PDB file of C-alpha atoms and ligand atoms in Angstrom:
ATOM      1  CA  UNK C  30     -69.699 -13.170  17.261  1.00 88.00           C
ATOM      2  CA  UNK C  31     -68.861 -13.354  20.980  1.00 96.00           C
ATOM      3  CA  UNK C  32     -65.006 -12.402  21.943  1.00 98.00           C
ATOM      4  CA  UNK C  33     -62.665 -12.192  24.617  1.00 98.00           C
ATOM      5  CA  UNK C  34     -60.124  -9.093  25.175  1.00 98.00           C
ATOM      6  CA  UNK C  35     -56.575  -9.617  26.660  1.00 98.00           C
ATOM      7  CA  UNK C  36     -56.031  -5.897  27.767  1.00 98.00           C
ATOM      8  CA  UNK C  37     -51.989  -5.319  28.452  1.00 98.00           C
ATOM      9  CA  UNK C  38     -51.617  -2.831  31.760  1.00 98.00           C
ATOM     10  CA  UNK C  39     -48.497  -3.622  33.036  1.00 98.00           C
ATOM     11  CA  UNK C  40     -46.468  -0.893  31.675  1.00 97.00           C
ATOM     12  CA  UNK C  41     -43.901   1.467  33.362  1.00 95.00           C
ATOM     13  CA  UNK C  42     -45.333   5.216  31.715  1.00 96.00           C
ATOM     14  CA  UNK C  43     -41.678   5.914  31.164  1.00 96.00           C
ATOM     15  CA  UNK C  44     -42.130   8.428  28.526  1.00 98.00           C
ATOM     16  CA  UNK C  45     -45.270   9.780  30.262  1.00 98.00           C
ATOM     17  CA  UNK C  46     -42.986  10.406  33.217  1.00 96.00           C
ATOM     18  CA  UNK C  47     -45.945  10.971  35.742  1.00 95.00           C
ATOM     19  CA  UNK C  48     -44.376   9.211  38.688  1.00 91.00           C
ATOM     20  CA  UNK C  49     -46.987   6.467  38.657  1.00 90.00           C
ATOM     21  CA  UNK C  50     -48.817   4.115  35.993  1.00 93.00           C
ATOM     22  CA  UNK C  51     -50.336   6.132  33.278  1.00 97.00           C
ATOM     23  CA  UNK C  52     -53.187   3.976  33.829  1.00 98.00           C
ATOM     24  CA  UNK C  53     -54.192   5.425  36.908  1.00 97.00           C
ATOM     25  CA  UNK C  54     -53.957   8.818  35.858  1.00 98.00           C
ATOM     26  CA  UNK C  55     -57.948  10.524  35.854  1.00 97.00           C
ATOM     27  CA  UNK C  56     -59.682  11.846  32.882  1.00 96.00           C
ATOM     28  CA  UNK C  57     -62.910  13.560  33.813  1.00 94.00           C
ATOM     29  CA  UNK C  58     -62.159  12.409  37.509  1.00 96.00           C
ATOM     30  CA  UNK C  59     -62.105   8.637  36.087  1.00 97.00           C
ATOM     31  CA  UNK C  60     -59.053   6.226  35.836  1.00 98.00           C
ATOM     32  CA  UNK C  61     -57.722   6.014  32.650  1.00 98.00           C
ATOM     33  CA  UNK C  62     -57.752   2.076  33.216  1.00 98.00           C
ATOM     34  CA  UNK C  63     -61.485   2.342  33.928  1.00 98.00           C
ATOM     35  CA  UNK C  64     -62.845   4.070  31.004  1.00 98.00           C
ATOM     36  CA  UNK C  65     -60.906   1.451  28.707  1.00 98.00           C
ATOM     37  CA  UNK C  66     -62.080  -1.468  31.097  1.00 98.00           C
ATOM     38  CA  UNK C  67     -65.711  -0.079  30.688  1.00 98.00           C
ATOM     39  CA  UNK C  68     -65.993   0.300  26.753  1.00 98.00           C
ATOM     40  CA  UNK C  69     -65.330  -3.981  26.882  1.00 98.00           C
ATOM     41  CA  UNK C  70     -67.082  -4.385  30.125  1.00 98.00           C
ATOM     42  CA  UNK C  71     -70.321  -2.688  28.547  1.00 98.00           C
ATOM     43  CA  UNK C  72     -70.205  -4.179  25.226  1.00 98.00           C
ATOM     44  CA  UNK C  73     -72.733  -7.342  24.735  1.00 98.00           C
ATOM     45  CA  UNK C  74     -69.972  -9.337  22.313  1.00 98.00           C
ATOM     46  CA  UNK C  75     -67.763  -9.118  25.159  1.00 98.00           C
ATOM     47  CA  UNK C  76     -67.769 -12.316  27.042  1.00 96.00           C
ATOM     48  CA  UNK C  77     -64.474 -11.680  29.043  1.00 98.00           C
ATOM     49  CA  UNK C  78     -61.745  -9.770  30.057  1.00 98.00           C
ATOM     50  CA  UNK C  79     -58.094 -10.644  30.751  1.00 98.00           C
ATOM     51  CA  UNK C  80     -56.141  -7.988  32.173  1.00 98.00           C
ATOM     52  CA  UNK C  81     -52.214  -8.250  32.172  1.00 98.00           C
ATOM     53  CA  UNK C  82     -50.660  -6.089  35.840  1.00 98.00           C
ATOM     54  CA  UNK C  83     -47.867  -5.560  37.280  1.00 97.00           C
ATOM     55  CA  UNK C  84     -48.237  -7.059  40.826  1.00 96.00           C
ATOM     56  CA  UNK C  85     -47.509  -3.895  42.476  1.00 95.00           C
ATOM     57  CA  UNK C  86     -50.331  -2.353  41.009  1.00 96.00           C
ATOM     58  CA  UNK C  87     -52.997  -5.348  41.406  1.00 97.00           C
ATOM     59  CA  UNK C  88     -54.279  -4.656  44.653  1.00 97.00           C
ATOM     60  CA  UNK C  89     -55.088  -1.000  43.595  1.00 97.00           C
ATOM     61  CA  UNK C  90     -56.673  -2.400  40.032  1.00 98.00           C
ATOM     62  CA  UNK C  91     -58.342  -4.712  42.017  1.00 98.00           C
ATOM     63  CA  UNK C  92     -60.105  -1.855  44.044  1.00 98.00           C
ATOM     64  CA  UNK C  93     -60.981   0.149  41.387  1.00 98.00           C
ATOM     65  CA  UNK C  94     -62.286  -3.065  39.234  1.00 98.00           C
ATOM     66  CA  UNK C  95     -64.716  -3.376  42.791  1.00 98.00           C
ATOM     67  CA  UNK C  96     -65.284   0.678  43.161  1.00 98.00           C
ATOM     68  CA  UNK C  97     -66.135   0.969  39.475  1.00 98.00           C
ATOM     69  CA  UNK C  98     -68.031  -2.709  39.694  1.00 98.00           C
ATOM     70  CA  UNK C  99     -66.194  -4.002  36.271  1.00 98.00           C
ATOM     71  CA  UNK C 100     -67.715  -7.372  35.643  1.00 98.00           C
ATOM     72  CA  UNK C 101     -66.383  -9.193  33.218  1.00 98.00           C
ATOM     73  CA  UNK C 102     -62.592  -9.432  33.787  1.00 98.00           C
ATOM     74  CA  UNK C 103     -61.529 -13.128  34.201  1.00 97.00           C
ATOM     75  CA  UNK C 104     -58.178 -13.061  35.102  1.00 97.00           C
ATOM     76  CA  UNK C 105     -55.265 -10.791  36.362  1.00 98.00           C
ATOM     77  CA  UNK C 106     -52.348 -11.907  34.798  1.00 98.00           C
ATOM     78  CA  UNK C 107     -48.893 -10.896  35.832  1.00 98.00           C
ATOM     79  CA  UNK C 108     -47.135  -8.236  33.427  1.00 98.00           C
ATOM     80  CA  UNK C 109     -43.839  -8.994  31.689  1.00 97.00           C
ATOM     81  CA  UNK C 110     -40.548  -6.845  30.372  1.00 97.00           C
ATOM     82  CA  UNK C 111     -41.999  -6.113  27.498  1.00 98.00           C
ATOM     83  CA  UNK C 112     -45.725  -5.626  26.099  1.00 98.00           C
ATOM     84  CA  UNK C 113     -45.633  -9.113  24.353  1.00 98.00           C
ATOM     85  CA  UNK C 114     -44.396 -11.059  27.170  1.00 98.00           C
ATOM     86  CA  UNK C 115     -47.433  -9.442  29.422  1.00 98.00           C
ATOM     87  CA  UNK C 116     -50.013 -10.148  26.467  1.00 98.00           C
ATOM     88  CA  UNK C 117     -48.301 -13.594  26.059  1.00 98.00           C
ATOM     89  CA  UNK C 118     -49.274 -14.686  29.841  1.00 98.00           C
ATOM     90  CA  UNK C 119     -52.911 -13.764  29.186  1.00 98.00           C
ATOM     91  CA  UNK C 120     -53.015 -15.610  26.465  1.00 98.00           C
ATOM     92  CA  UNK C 121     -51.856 -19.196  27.948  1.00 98.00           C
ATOM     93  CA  UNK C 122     -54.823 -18.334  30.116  1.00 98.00           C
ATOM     94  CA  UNK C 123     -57.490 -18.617  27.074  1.00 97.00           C
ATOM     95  CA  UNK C 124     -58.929 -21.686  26.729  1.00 92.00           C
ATOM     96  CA  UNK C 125     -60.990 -21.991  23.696  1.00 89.00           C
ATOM     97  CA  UNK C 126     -60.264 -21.281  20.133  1.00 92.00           C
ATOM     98  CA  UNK C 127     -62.635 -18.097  19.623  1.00 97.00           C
ATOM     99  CA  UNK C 128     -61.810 -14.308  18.624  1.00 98.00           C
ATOM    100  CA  UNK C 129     -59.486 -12.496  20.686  1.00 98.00           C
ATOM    101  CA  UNK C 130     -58.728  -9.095  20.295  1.00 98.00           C
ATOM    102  CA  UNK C 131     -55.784  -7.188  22.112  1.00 99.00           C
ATOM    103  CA  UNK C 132     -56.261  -3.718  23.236  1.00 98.00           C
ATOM    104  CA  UNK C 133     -54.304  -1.577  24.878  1.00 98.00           C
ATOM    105  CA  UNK C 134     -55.074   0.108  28.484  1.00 98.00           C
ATOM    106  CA  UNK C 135     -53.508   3.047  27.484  1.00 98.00           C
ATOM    107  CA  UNK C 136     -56.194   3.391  24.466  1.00 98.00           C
ATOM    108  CA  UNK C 137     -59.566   4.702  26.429  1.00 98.00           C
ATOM    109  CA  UNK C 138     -61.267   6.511  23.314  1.00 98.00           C
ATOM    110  CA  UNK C 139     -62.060   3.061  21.200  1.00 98.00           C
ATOM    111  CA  UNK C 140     -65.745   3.275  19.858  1.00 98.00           C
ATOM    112  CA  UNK C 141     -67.913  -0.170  20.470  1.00 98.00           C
ATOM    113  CA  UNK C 142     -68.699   0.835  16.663  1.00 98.00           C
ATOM    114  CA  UNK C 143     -65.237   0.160  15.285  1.00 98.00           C
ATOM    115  CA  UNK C 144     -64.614  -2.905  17.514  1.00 98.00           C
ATOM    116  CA  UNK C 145     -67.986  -4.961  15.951  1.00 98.00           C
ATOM    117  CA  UNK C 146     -66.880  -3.939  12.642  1.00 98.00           C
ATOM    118  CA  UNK C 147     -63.112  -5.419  13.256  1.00 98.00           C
ATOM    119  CA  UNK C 148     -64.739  -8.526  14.705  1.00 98.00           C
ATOM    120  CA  UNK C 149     -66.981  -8.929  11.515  1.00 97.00           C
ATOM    121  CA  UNK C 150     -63.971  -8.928   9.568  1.00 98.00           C
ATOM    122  CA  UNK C 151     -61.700 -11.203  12.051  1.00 98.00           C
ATOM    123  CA  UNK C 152     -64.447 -13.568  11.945  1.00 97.00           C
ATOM    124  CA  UNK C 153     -63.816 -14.088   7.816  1.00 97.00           C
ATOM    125  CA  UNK C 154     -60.121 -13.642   7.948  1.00 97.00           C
ATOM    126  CA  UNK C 155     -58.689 -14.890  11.258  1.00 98.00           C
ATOM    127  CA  UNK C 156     -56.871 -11.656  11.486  1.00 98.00           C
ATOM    128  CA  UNK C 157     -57.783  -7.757  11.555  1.00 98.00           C
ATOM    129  CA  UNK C 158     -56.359  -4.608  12.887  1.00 98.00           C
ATOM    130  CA  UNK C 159     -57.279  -1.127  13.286  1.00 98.00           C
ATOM    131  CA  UNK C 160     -55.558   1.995  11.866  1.00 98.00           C
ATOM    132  CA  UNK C 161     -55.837   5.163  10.086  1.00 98.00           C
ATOM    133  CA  UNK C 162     -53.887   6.547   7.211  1.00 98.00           C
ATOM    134  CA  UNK C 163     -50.964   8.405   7.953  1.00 98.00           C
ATOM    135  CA  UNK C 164     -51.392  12.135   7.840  1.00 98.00           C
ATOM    136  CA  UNK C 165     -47.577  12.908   7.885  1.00 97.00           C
ATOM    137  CA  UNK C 166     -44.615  12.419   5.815  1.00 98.00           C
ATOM    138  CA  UNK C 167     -42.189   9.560   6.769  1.00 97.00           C
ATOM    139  CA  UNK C 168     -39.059   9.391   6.410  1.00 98.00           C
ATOM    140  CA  UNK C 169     -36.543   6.593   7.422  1.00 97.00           C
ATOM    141  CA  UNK C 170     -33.095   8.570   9.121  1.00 98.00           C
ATOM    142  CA  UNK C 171     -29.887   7.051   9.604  1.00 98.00           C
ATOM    143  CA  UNK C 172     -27.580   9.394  12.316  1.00 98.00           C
ATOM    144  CA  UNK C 173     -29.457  12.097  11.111  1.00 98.00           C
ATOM    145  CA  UNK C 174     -29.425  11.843   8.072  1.00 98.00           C
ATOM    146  CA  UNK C 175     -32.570  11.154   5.803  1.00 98.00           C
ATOM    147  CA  UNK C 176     -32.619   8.019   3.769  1.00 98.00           C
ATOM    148  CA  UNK C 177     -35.873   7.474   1.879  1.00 97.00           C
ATOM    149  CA  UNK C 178     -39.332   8.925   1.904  1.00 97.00           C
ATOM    150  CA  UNK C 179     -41.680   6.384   2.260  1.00 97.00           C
ATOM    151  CA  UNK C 180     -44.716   6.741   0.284  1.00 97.00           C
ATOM    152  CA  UNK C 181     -47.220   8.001   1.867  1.00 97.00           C
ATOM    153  CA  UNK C 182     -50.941   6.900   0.082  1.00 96.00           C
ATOM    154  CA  UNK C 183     -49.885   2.846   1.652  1.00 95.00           C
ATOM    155  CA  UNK C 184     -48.269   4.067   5.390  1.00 97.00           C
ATOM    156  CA  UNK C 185     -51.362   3.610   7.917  1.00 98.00           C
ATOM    157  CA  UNK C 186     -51.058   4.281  11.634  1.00 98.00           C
ATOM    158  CA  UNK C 187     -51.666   0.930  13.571  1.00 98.00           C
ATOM    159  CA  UNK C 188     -53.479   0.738  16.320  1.00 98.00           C
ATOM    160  CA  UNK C 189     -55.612  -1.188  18.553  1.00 98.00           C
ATOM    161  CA  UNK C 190     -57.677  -3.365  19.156  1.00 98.00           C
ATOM    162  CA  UNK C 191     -55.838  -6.214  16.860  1.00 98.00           C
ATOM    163  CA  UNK C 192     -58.171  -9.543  16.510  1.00 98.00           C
ATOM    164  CA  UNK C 193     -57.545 -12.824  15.708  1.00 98.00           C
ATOM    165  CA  UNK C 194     -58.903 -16.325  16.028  1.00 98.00           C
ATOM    166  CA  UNK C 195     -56.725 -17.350  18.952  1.00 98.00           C
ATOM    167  CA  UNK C 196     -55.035 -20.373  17.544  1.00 98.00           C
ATOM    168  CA  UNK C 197     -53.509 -17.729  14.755  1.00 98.00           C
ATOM    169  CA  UNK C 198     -52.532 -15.628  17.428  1.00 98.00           C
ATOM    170  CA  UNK C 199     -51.263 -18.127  19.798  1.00 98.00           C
ATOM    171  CA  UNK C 200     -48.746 -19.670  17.168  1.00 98.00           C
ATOM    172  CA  UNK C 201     -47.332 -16.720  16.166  1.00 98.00           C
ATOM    173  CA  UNK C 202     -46.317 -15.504  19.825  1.00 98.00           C
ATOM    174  CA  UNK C 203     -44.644 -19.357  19.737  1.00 98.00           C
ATOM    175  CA  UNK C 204     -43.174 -18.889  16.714  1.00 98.00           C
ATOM    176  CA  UNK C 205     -42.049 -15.186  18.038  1.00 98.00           C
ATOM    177  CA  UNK C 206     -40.584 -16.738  21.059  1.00 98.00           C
ATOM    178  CA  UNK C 207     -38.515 -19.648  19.424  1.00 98.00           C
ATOM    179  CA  UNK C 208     -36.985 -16.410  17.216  1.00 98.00           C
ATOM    180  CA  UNK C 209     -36.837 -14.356  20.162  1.00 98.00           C
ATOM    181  CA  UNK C 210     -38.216 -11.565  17.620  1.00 98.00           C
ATOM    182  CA  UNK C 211     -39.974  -8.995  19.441  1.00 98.00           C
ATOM    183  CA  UNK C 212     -42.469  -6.850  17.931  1.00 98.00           C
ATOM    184  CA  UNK C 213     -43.774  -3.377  18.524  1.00 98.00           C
ATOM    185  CA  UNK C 214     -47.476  -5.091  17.983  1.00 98.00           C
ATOM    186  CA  UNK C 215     -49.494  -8.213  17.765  1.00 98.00           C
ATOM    187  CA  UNK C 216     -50.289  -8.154  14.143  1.00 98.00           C
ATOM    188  CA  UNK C 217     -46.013  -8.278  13.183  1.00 98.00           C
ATOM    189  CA  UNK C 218     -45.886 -11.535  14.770  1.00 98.00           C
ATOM    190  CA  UNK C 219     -48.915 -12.872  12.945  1.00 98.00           C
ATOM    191  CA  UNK C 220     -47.436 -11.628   9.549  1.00 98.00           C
ATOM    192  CA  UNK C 221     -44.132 -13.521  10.506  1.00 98.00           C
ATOM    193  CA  UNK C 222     -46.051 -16.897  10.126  1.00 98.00           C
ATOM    194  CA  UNK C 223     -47.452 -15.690   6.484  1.00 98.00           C
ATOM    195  CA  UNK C 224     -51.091 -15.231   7.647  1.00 98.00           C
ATOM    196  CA  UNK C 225     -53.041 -12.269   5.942  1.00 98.00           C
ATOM    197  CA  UNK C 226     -53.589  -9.414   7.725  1.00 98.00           C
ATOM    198  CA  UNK C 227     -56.376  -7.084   7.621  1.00 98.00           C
ATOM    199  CA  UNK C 228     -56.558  -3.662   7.955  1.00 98.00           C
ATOM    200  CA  UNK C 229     -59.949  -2.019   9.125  1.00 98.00           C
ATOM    201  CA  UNK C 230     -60.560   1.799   9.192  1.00 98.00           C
ATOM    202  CA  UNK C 231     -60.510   2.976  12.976  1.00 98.00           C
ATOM    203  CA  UNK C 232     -60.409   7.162  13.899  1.00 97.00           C
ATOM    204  CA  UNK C 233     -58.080   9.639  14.866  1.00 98.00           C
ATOM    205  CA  UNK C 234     -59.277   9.869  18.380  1.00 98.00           C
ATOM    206  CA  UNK C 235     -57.642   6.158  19.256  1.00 98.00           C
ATOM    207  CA  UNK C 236     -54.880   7.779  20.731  1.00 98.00           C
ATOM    208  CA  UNK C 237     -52.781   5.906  22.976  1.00 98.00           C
ATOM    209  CA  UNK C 238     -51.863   8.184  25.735  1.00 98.00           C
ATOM    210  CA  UNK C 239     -48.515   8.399  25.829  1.00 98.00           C
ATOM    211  CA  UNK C 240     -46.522  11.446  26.652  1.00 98.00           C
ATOM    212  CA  UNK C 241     -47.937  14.333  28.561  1.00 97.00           C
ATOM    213  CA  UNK C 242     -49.061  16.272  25.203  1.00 97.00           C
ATOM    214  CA  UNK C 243     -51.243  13.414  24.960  1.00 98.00           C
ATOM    215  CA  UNK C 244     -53.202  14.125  28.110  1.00 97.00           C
ATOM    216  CA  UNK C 245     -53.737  17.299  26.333  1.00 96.00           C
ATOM    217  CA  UNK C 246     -56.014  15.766  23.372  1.00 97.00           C
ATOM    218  CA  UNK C 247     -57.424  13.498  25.463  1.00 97.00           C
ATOM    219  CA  UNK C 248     -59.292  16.355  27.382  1.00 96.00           C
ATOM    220  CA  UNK C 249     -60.012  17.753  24.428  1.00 96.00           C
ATOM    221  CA  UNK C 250     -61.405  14.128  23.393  1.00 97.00           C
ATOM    222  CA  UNK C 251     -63.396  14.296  26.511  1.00 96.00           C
ATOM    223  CA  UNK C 252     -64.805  17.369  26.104  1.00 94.00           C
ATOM    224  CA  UNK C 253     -65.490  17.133  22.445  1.00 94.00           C
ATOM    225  CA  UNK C 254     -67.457  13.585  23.482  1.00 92.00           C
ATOM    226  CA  UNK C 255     -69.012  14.837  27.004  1.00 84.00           C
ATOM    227  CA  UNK C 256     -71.569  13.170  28.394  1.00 57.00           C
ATOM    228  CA  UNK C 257     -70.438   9.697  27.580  1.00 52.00           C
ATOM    229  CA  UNK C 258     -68.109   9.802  29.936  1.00 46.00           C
TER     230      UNK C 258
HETATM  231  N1  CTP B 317     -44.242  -4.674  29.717  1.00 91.34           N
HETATM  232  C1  CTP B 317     -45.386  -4.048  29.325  1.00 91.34           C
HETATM  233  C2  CTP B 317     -45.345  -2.829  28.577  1.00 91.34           C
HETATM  234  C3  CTP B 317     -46.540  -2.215  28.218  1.00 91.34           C
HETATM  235  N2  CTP B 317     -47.712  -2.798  28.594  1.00 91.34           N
HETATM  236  C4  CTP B 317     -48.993  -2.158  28.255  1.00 91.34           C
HETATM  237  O1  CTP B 317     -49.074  -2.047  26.845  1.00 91.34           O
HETATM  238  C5  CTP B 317     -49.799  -0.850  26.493  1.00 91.34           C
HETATM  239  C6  CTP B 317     -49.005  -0.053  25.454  1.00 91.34           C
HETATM  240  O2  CTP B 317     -47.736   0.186  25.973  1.00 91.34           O
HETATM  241  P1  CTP B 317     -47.127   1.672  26.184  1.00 91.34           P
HETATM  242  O3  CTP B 317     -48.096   2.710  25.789  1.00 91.34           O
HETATM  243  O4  CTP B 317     -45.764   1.685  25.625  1.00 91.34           O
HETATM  244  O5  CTP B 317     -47.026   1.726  27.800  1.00 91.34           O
HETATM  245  P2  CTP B 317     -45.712   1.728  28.665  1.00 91.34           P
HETATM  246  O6  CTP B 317     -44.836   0.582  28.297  1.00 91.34           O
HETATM  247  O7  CTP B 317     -46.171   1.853  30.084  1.00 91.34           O
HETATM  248  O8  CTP B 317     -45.018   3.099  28.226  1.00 91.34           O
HETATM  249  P3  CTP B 317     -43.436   3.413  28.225  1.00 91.34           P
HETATM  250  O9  CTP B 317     -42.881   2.646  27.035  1.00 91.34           O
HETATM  251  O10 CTP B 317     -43.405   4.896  28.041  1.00 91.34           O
HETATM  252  O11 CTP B 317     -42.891   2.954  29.547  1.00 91.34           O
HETATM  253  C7  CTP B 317     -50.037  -0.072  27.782  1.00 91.34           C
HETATM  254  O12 CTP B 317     -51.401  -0.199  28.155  1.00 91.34           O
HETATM  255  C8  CTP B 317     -49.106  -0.736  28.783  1.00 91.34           C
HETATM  256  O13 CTP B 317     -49.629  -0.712  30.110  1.00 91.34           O
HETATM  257  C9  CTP B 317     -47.759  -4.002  29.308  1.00 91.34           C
HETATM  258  O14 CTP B 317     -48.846  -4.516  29.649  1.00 91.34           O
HETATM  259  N3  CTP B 317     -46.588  -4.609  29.663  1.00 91.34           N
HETATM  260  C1  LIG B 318     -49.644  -1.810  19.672  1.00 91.34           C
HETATM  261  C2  LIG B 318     -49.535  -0.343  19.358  1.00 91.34           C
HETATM  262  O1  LIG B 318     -50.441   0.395  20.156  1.00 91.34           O
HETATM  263  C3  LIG B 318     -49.862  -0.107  17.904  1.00 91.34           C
HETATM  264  O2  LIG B 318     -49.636   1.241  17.572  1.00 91.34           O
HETATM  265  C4  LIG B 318     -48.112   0.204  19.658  1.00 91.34           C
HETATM  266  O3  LIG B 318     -47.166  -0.417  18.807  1.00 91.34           O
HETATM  267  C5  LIG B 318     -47.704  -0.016  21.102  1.00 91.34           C
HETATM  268  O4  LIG B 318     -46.425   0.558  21.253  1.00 91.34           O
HETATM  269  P1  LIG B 318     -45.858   0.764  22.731  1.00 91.34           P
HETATM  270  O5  LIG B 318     -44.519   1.423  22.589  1.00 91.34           O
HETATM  271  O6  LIG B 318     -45.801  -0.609  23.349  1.00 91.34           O
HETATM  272  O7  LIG B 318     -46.854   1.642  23.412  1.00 91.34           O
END
């Protein structure tokens, strides 16, 4: 049940607004980057790691991928505009037709628990994704203005990792780039193409870090997991 993880890092940390890439910001005195790199890096299903950077940033990823002796990434792939065009050039790097999940950088708290159990299920189905149910209200707005409440008991909070048997994944970002649809994750592309989609119970510390308040809960993450950091 082996699988490779194309890990997108290429992003700008606009709405994190700390001057540099949110990846390189420290929690507990370690690189954001790092403790996502090392939950793949240490687990034994992992057989590689395909990192997506923008070139400004590689030679300092590269340094902290030696200082922090990461082992299994494969490749550094350049980033693109967007998060699919970044996780699009890792993925004309894979070369066989196994499980691949997709996990963002900027997600550091994922459990090695809830990745096996997504695999187990992308193994049957060819595609799985983590989430948890939404604990809030939503409401679609138009200028302002509320349209519809959407029921709640079926809205879940998507996360990641997403997995897939690659050949799934691979036709849907080719089918996503003849429509020049772009999607806010990997999983809306692979509905686009009509493949079933499963959804696979994750926890509410998967944050992605991505405004300051974040950095906030992710101490308290930390500090609430210390010691296996
Ligand atoms: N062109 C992009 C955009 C995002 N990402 C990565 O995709 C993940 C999720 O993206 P997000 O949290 O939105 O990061 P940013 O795009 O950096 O944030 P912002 O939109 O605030 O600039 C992050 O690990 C980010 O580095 C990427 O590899 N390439
Ligand atoms: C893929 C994702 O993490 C699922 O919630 C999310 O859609 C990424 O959004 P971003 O704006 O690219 O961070």
């Amino acid at each position: 049940m082996a699988y490779q993880v194309i890990i997108p890092a290429a992003g700008q940390g606009k709405r994190m607004g700390a001057g540099k890439n949110k990846l390189l910001l420290e929690l507990n005195n370690i690189p954001v980057l790092i403790h996502t790199l090392k939950v793949f890096d240490e687990d034994e299903l992992c057989n590689g790691i395909i990192l997506a950077v923008n070139p400004l940033d590689t030679a300092e990823f590269k340094s902290l991928l030696n200082k922090y002796k990461v082992k299994k990434v494969l490749d550094l792939v350049p980033g693109g505009k967007e998060r699919q065009d970044s996780i699009y050039n890792a993925l004309k790097t894979v070369k066989n037709d196994g499980i691949i999940l997709v996990h963002d950088a900027a997600r550091p708290f994922i459990l090695k628990e809830h990745i096996h159990r997504l695999l187990v299920t992308a193994q049957e189905t060819g595609a799985a994704i983590i989430g948890v149910p939404a604990k809030d209200t939503m409401k679609t707005v138009r200028d302002d203005m509320v349209m519809a409440t959407v029921e709640r008991s079926s809205l879940w909070a998507v996360q990641t990792p997403q997995a897939f048997r690659f050949s799934v994944l691979f036709k849907a970002y080719e089918q996503a780039e003849k429509e020049n649809f772009i999607g806010t994750d990997d999983s809306s592309l692979v509905e686009r193409i009509s493949h079933p989609v499963t959804m696979v119970e994750g926890d509410y510390d998967n944050i992605k870090l991505t405004t300051k308040e974040d950095l906030f809960f992710a101490e308290a993450i930390v500090t609430k997991r210390q010691g296996s950091f």
